PDB file of C-alpha atoms in Angstrom:
ATOM      1  CA  ASP A   1       1.800  24.809  37.863  1.00 58.00           C
ATOM      2  CA  GLY A   2      -1.257  23.559  36.035  1.00 67.00           C
ATOM      3  CA  GLY A   3      -3.007  25.972  33.777  1.00 92.00           C
ATOM      4  CA  ILE A   4      -3.817  27.343  30.363  1.00 95.00           C
ATOM      5  CA  THR A   5      -1.425  29.507  28.391  1.00 96.00           C
ATOM      6  CA  GLN A   6      -2.168  31.627  25.399  1.00 96.00           C
ATOM      7  CA  SER A   7       0.380  33.328  23.233  1.00 92.00           C
ATOM      8  CA  PRO A   8       1.041  35.954  22.258  1.00 92.00           C
ATOM      9  CA  LYS A   9      -0.744  38.376  24.624  1.00 93.00           C
ATOM     10  CA  TYR A  10      -0.950  41.020  21.913  1.00 95.00           C
ATOM     11  CA  LEU A  11      -0.932  40.398  18.171  1.00 94.00           C
ATOM     12  CA  PHE A  12      -1.002  42.855  15.286  1.00 93.00           C
ATOM     13  CA  ARG A  13      -1.633  41.815  11.715  1.00 91.00           C
ATOM     14  CA  LYS A  14      -2.338  43.461   8.417  1.00 91.00           C
ATOM     15  CA  GLU A  15      -5.705  43.058   6.794  1.00 89.00           C
ATOM     16  CA  GLY A  16      -5.831  39.994   4.546  1.00 88.00           C
ATOM     17  CA  GLN A  17      -3.286  37.953   6.480  1.00 91.00           C
ATOM     18  CA  ASN A  18      -4.070  34.702   8.254  1.00 94.00           C
ATOM     19  CA  VAL A  19      -2.943  34.518  11.859  1.00 95.00           C
ATOM     20  CA  THR A  20      -2.745  31.612  14.333  1.00 96.00           C
ATOM     21  CA  LEU A  21      -3.369  31.997  18.053  1.00 97.00           C
ATOM     22  CA  SER A  22      -1.821  29.442  20.380  1.00 97.00           C
ATOM     23  CA  CYS A  23      -3.572  27.733  23.299  1.00 97.00           C
ATOM     24  CA  GLU A  24      -1.921  25.079  25.475  1.00 97.00           C
ATOM     25  CA  GLN A  25      -3.153  23.418  28.662  1.00 97.00           C
ATOM     26  CA  ASN A  26      -1.478  21.025  31.070  1.00 95.00           C
ATOM     27  CA  LEU A  27      -4.612  20.264  33.086  1.00 93.00           C
ATOM     28  CA  ASN A  28      -5.222  17.029  31.187  1.00 93.00           C
ATOM     29  CA  HIS A  29      -8.657  18.310  30.201  1.00 94.00           C
ATOM     30  CA  ASP A  30     -10.466  16.614  27.353  1.00 93.00           C
ATOM     31  CA  ALA A  31     -12.525  19.602  26.197  1.00 93.00           C
ATOM     32  CA  MET A  32     -11.157  22.885  24.868  1.00 95.00           C
ATOM     33  CA  TYR A  33     -12.927  26.017  23.633  1.00 94.00           C
ATOM     34  CA  TRP A  34     -12.311  29.263  21.814  1.00 96.00           C
ATOM     35  CA  TYR A  35     -14.376  32.354  22.587  1.00 95.00           C
ATOM     36  CA  ARG A  36     -14.373  35.804  21.152  1.00 96.00           C
ATOM     37  CA  GLN A  37     -15.055  38.861  23.309  1.00 94.00           C
ATOM     38  CA  ASP A  38     -15.949  42.289  21.959  1.00 92.00           C
ATOM     39  CA  PRO A  39     -16.288  45.401  24.114  1.00 82.00           C
ATOM     40  CA  GLY A  40     -19.546  45.524  26.072  1.00 73.00           C
ATOM     41  CA  GLN A  41     -20.521  42.033  24.939  1.00 77.00           C
ATOM     42  CA  GLY A  42     -20.455  38.617  26.448  1.00 82.00           C
ATOM     43  CA  LEU A  43     -18.403  35.728  25.170  1.00 90.00           C
ATOM     44  CA  ARG A  44     -19.318  34.121  21.894  1.00 92.00           C
ATOM     45  CA  LEU A  45     -18.276  30.567  21.111  1.00 92.00           C
ATOM     46  CA  ILE A  46     -16.167  30.105  17.993  1.00 96.00           C
ATOM     47  CA  TYR A  47     -15.194  26.420  18.103  1.00 96.00           C
ATOM     48  CA  TYR A  48     -14.963  23.690  20.676  1.00 94.00           C
ATOM     49  CA  SER A  49     -13.400  20.249  20.879  1.00 95.00           C
ATOM     50  CA  GLN A  50     -14.533  17.507  23.211  1.00 92.00           C
ATOM     51  CA  ILE A  51     -11.747  15.117  22.318  1.00 94.00           C
ATOM     52  CA  VAL A  52      -8.556  14.873  20.267  1.00 95.00           C
ATOM     53  CA  ASN A  53      -9.035  14.916  16.485  1.00 95.00           C
ATOM     54  CA  ASP A  54     -12.619  16.133  16.821  1.00 95.00           C
ATOM     55  CA  PHE A  55     -14.097  19.639  16.947  1.00 96.00           C
ATOM     56  CA  GLN A  56     -17.392  21.407  16.309  1.00 95.00           C
ATOM     57  CA  LYS A  57     -18.419  24.849  15.160  1.00 95.00           C
ATOM     58  CA  GLY A  58     -19.778  27.254  17.686  1.00 93.00           C
ATOM     59  CA  ASP A  59     -22.029  30.234  17.063  1.00 90.00           C
ATOM     60  CA  ILE A  60     -19.563  32.333  15.062  1.00 95.00           C
ATOM     61  CA  ALA A  61     -17.225  29.877  13.308  1.00 96.00           C
ATOM     62  CA  GLU A  62     -17.194  31.619   9.924  1.00 96.00           C
ATOM     63  CA  GLY A  63     -13.722  32.903   9.036  1.00 96.00           C
ATOM     64  CA  TYR A  64     -12.006  30.757  11.676  1.00 97.00           C
ATOM     65  CA  SER A  65     -10.404  27.314  11.652  1.00 97.00           C
ATOM     66  CA  VAL A  66      -9.020  25.032  14.376  1.00 98.00           C
ATOM     67  CA  SER A  67      -7.173  21.770  14.815  1.00 97.00           C
ATOM     68  CA  ARG A  68      -6.881  19.351  17.739  1.00 98.00           C
ATOM     69  CA  GLU A  69      -3.999  17.042  16.994  1.00 97.00           C
ATOM     70  CA  LYS A  70      -2.863  16.840  20.611  1.00 97.00           C
ATOM     71  CA  LYS A  71      -4.879  16.810  23.813  1.00 97.00           C
ATOM     72  CA  GLU A  72      -3.007  19.757  25.274  1.00 97.00           C
ATOM     73  CA  SER A  73      -3.128  22.055  22.205  1.00 98.00           C
ATOM     74  CA  PHE A  74      -6.001  23.768  20.385  1.00 98.00           C
ATOM     75  CA  PRO A  75      -4.700  26.475  18.003  1.00 98.00           C
ATOM     76  CA  LEU A  76      -7.111  28.915  16.352  1.00 98.00           C
ATOM     77  CA  THR A  77      -6.457  30.391  12.900  1.00 97.00           C
ATOM     78  CA  VAL A  78      -8.150  33.651  12.038  1.00 96.00           C
ATOM     79  CA  THR A  79      -8.386  33.707   8.268  1.00 94.00           C
ATOM     80  CA  SER A  80      -8.707  36.600   5.857  1.00 89.00           C
ATOM     81  CA  ALA A  81     -12.365  35.585   5.426  1.00 88.00           C
ATOM     82  CA  GLN A  82     -13.176  36.848   8.918  1.00 89.00           C
ATOM     83  CA  LYS A  83     -14.761  40.252   8.275  1.00 88.00           C
ATOM     84  CA  ASN A  84     -14.007  41.914  11.608  1.00 91.00           C
ATOM     85  CA  PRO A  85     -11.254  39.987  13.387  1.00 94.00           C
ATOM     86  CA  THR A  86     -10.103  42.647  15.862  1.00 95.00           C
ATOM     87  CA  ALA A  87     -11.169  41.331  19.270  1.00 96.00           C
ATOM     88  CA  PHE A  88     -10.040  39.677  22.480  1.00 96.00           C
ATOM     89  CA  TYR A  89      -9.753  35.881  22.093  1.00 97.00           C
ATOM     90  CA  LEU A  90     -10.098  33.555  25.040  1.00 96.00           C
ATOM     91  CA  CYS A  91      -9.262  29.883  25.182  1.00 96.00           C
ATOM     92  CA  ALA A  92     -10.682  27.589  27.846  1.00 95.00           C
ATOM     93  CA  SER A  93     -10.621  23.937  28.869  1.00 94.00           C
ATOM     94  CA  SER A  94     -12.812  21.702  30.971  1.00 91.00           C
ATOM     95  CA  ASP A  95     -13.386  18.140  32.112  1.00 87.00           C
ATOM     96  CA  PRO A  96     -16.748  16.410  32.555  1.00 80.00           C
ATOM     97  CA  GLY A  97     -17.913  16.285  36.150  1.00 75.00           C
ATOM     98  CA  THR A  98     -15.650  19.050  37.372  1.00 79.00           C
ATOM     99  CA  PRO A  99     -16.595  22.714  37.632  1.00 80.00           C
ATOM    100  CA  GLY A 100     -15.327  24.898  34.854  1.00 81.00           C
ATOM    101  CA  PRO A 101     -14.184  25.633  32.227  1.00 89.00           C
ATOM    102  CA  PHE A 102     -10.993  27.407  33.164  1.00 92.00           C
ATOM    103  CA  PHE A 103      -9.788  30.241  30.981  1.00 94.00           C
ATOM    104  CA  GLY A 104      -6.439  31.352  29.652  1.00 95.00           C
ATOM    105  CA  PRO A 105      -5.244  34.963  29.896  1.00 95.00           C
ATOM    106  CA  GLY A 106      -6.399  35.854  26.376  1.00 96.00           C
ATOM    107  CA  THR A 107      -4.872  37.217  23.194  1.00 96.00           C
ATOM    108  CA  ARG A 108      -5.793  40.649  21.949  1.00 95.00           C
ATOM    109  CA  LEU A 109      -5.714  40.643  18.137  1.00 96.00           C
ATOM    110  CA  THR A 110      -5.668  43.922  16.266  1.00 95.00           C
ATOM    111  CA  VAL A 111      -5.937  43.952  12.514  1.00 91.00           C
ATOM    112  CA  LEU A 112      -4.573  47.110  10.946  1.00 87.00           C
TER     113      LEU A 112
ATOM    114  CA  GLY B   1     -30.394  38.405  21.878  1.00 41.00           C
ATOM    115  CA  GLU B   2     -28.559  36.907  24.807  1.00 49.00           C
ATOM    116  CA  ASP B   3     -29.923  33.738  26.393  1.00 78.00           C
ATOM    117  CA  VAL B   4     -28.417  34.872  29.680  1.00 89.00           C
ATOM    118  CA  GLU B   5     -29.199  38.440  30.774  1.00 92.00           C
ATOM    119  CA  GLN B   6     -27.456  40.740  33.216  1.00 93.00           C
ATOM    120  CA  SER B   7     -27.567  44.437  33.908  1.00 89.00           C
ATOM    121  CA  LEU B   8     -24.492  46.109  32.488  1.00 90.00           C
ATOM    122  CA  PHE B   9     -23.387  48.346  35.342  1.00 95.00           C
ATOM    123  CA  LEU B  10     -23.388  48.421  39.143  1.00 97.00           C
ATOM    124  CA  SER B  11     -21.720  51.007  41.375  1.00 97.00           C
ATOM    125  CA  VAL B  12     -21.328  50.641  45.154  1.00 97.00           C
ATOM    126  CA  ARG B  13     -19.345  52.218  47.967  1.00 97.00           C
ATOM    127  CA  GLU B  14     -16.484  50.389  49.605  1.00 97.00           C
ATOM    128  CA  GLY B  15     -17.765  48.320  52.548  1.00 97.00           C
ATOM    129  CA  ASP B  16     -21.290  47.987  51.167  1.00 97.00           C
ATOM    130  CA  SER B  17     -22.736  44.762  49.793  1.00 97.00           C
ATOM    131  CA  SER B  18     -23.008  44.274  46.020  1.00 98.00           C
ATOM    132  CA  VAL B  19     -25.705  42.205  44.421  1.00 98.00           C
ATOM    133  CA  ILE B  20     -25.339  41.209  40.777  1.00 98.00           C
ATOM    134  CA  ASN B  21     -28.360  39.633  39.151  1.00 97.00           C
ATOM    135  CA  CYS B  22     -28.732  37.277  36.226  1.00 96.00           C
ATOM    136  CA  THR B  23     -31.616  35.582  34.433  1.00 95.00           C
ATOM    137  CA  TYR B  24     -31.208  32.513  32.300  1.00 90.00           C
ATOM    138  CA  THR B  25     -33.523  30.608  30.003  1.00 84.00           C
ATOM    139  CA  ASP B  26     -32.541  26.949  30.018  1.00 80.00           C
ATOM    140  CA  SER B  27     -34.324  25.239  32.890  1.00 76.00           C
ATOM    141  CA  SER B  28     -32.287  22.075  32.319  1.00 79.00           C
ATOM    142  CA  SER B  29     -28.967  23.809  33.000  1.00 77.00           C
ATOM    143  CA  THR B  30     -26.875  21.648  35.317  1.00 81.00           C
ATOM    144  CA  TYR B  31     -24.378  24.215  36.573  1.00 87.00           C
ATOM    145  CA  LEU B  32     -24.549  27.964  36.899  1.00 92.00           C
ATOM    146  CA  TYR B  33     -21.346  29.936  37.208  1.00 94.00           C
ATOM    147  CA  TRP B  34     -19.989  33.312  38.168  1.00 96.00           C
ATOM    148  CA  TYR B  35     -16.751  34.458  36.571  1.00 96.00           C
ATOM    149  CA  LYS B  36     -14.712  37.586  37.304  1.00 97.00           C
ATOM    150  CA  GLN B  37     -12.718  39.420  34.659  1.00 95.00           C
ATOM    151  CA  GLU B  38     -10.203  42.127  35.494  1.00 94.00           C
ATOM    152  CA  PRO B  39      -9.027  44.553  32.776  1.00 89.00           C
ATOM    153  CA  GLY B  40      -7.045  42.867  30.024  1.00 86.00           C
ATOM    154  CA  ALA B  41      -7.220  39.435  31.670  1.00 90.00           C
ATOM    155  CA  GLY B  42      -8.991  36.161  31.138  1.00 90.00           C
ATOM    156  CA  LEU B  43     -11.983  34.982  33.128  1.00 93.00           C
ATOM    157  CA  GLN B  44     -11.450  33.694  36.650  1.00 94.00           C
ATOM    158  CA  LEU B  45     -13.878  31.100  37.955  1.00 94.00           C
ATOM    159  CA  LEU B  46     -15.284  32.726  41.067  1.00 95.00           C
ATOM    160  CA  THR B  47     -17.953  30.308  42.215  1.00 95.00           C
ATOM    161  CA  TYR B  48     -20.610  27.972  40.901  1.00 94.00           C
ATOM    162  CA  ILE B  49     -23.814  26.331  42.022  1.00 94.00           C
ATOM    163  CA  PHE B  50     -25.450  23.063  41.093  1.00 91.00           C
ATOM    164  CA  SER B  51     -28.964  23.337  39.758  1.00 87.00           C
ATOM    165  CA  ASN B  52     -30.347  21.303  42.685  1.00 89.00           C
ATOM    166  CA  MET B  53     -29.117  23.875  45.246  1.00 91.00           C
ATOM    167  CA  ASP B  54     -30.784  27.093  46.386  1.00 94.00           C
ATOM    168  CA  MET B  55     -27.822  28.794  47.982  1.00 96.00           C
ATOM    169  CA  LYS B  56     -24.089  28.531  48.257  1.00 96.00           C
ATOM    170  CA  GLN B  57     -21.855  30.587  50.508  1.00 96.00           C
ATOM    171  CA  ASP B  58     -18.097  30.935  50.133  1.00 93.00           C
ATOM    172  CA  GLN B  59     -16.475  33.530  52.408  1.00 95.00           C
ATOM    173  CA  ARG B  60     -17.710  36.947  51.185  1.00 97.00           C
ATOM    174  CA  LEU B  61     -19.641  35.430  48.270  1.00 97.00           C
ATOM    175  CA  THR B  62     -23.234  34.188  48.429  1.00 97.00           C
ATOM    176  CA  VAL B  63     -24.936  32.705  45.393  1.00 97.00           C
ATOM    177  CA  LEU B  64     -28.719  32.418  45.343  1.00 97.00           C
ATOM    178  CA  LEU B  65     -30.616  30.363  42.778  1.00 96.00           C
ATOM    179  CA  ASN B  66     -34.327  30.632  42.125  1.00 94.00           C
ATOM    180  CA  LYS B  67     -35.093  27.886  39.604  1.00 91.00           C
ATOM    181  CA  LYS B  68     -38.740  28.786  39.308  1.00 91.00           C
ATOM    182  CA  ASP B  69     -37.906  32.287  38.083  1.00 92.00           C
ATOM    183  CA  LYS B  70     -34.613  31.226  36.431  1.00 92.00           C
ATOM    184  CA  HIS B  71     -32.849  33.863  38.481  1.00 95.00           C
ATOM    185  CA  LEU B  72     -29.312  33.753  39.800  1.00 95.00           C
ATOM    186  CA  SER B  73     -27.633  36.329  41.994  1.00 97.00           C
ATOM    187  CA  LEU B  74     -24.169  36.939  43.404  1.00 98.00           C
ATOM    188  CA  ARG B  75     -23.821  38.891  46.620  1.00 98.00           C
ATOM    189  CA  ILE B  76     -20.436  40.226  47.591  1.00 98.00           C
ATOM    190  CA  ALA B  77     -20.266  41.270  51.240  1.00 98.00           C
ATOM    191  CA  ASP B  78     -18.003  44.088  52.406  1.00 98.00           C
ATOM    192  CA  THR B  79     -17.125  45.041  48.810  1.00 98.00           C
ATOM    193  CA  GLN B  80     -13.552  46.215  48.338  1.00 97.00           C
ATOM    194  CA  THR B  81     -11.923  48.257  45.586  1.00 95.00           C
ATOM    195  CA  GLY B  82     -10.185  45.063  44.455  1.00 95.00           C
ATOM    196  CA  ASP B  83     -13.602  43.667  43.622  1.00 97.00           C
ATOM    197  CA  SER B  84     -13.979  46.180  40.771  1.00 97.00           C
ATOM    198  CA  ALA B  85     -14.240  44.051  37.636  1.00 96.00           C
ATOM    199  CA  ILE B  86     -16.678  42.618  35.148  1.00 96.00           C
ATOM    200  CA  TYR B  87     -18.719  39.709  36.457  1.00 97.00           C
ATOM    201  CA  PHE B  88     -20.152  37.159  34.080  1.00 96.00           C
ATOM    202  CA  CYS B  89     -22.968  34.767  34.734  1.00 94.00           C
ATOM    203  CA  ALA B  90     -22.941  31.503  32.740  1.00 92.00           C
ATOM    204  CA  GLU B  91     -25.205  28.509  32.387  1.00 88.00           C
ATOM    205  CA  VAL B  92     -24.147  25.050  31.320  1.00 80.00           C
ATOM    206  CA  ASN B  93     -26.227  22.312  29.788  1.00 73.00           C
ATOM    207  CA  ASN B  94     -24.826  20.735  26.647  1.00 69.00           C
ATOM    208  CA  ASP B  95     -22.890  23.908  25.962  1.00 75.00           C
ATOM    209  CA  MET B  96     -22.059  27.035  27.909  1.00 81.00           C
ATOM    210  CA  ARG B  97     -23.802  30.406  27.542  1.00 85.00           C
ATOM    211  CA  PHE B  98     -22.544  33.668  29.010  1.00 90.00           C
ATOM    212  CA  GLY B  99     -24.264  36.883  29.860  1.00 91.00           C
ATOM    213  CA  ALA B 100     -22.856  40.179  28.610  1.00 91.00           C
ATOM    214  CA  GLY B 101     -21.256  40.873  31.980  1.00 94.00           C
ATOM    215  CA  THR B 102     -21.900  43.376  34.768  1.00 96.00           C
ATOM    216  CA  ARG B 103     -19.253  46.015  35.342  1.00 96.00           C
ATOM    217  CA  LEU B 104     -18.900  46.539  39.080  1.00 97.00           C
ATOM    218  CA  THR B 105     -17.333  49.794  40.175  1.00 97.00           C
ATOM    219  CA  VAL B 106     -16.404  50.212  43.840  1.00 97.00           C
ATOM    220  CA  LYS B 107     -15.996  53.769  45.053  1.00 95.00           C
ATOM    221  CA  PRO B 108     -13.804  54.535  48.101  1.00 91.00           C
TER     222      PRO B 108
END
C-alpha cells in the first residue's frame, strides 16, 4: 500500500529534551512538508522540502530542524528552543501536477 | 490573521444538506482543496477544484467556486453522522494555506 507513515502516534518528553518525529512516504513524491496543529487553529507550516538535500523554512520554523537525506524520509526534530512544543504534528507529501498533498496520521507530542 | 477564513462551527440534522463556506485571498491560487479530519487523525483529501472551474460534483459532494468573490463552498448532500468531522479549506499557489477548519456536527 502506498502512503505516508508517521511514528510514533503519541510521544511524551520532558521539557528541555530534543525529540525527533519520523515521517516516511512510499509514494515517490518529491515534496514533503511538516505542519503543526493546535486546538481550534488551522495548520501552520514548519518546514518543507521540494527535493532531496534541500529544504526551506515555513512560517514557524524557530525551534525546529529537519533533514532530507532520502526522498522517502523527512524527519523533524523539535529542539529545546521551541517554547511551546506540545501539539499535533502532521507530515505531508505531494508531487507537482497531481492533487494533494496527502497527509500522514500525525504524531501527538506532549512535553511534560 | 488567517489568509483563508472559515466559520468555526456548523450543526445540521442527519439527512439535511450541509454547506461549509470558505473565503481566500490569493486570486492566483491554482487549486483549492477540501480536507476532512476525524478526531485524532490526519487530514484526508476529500475533493479539490481547479481555479478555472466553477463547480465540481462528486457523489454527495458539490464544490462551488466564485473567483470574483474568492469564495469556495462545500455542500454535503444527505449528511450522515459519519460526516461529523473538521473540514479544512486550503488554497495552493506557490505554497499551501489552510483555514482554521469548520467543525461539522451531525445530529441524529
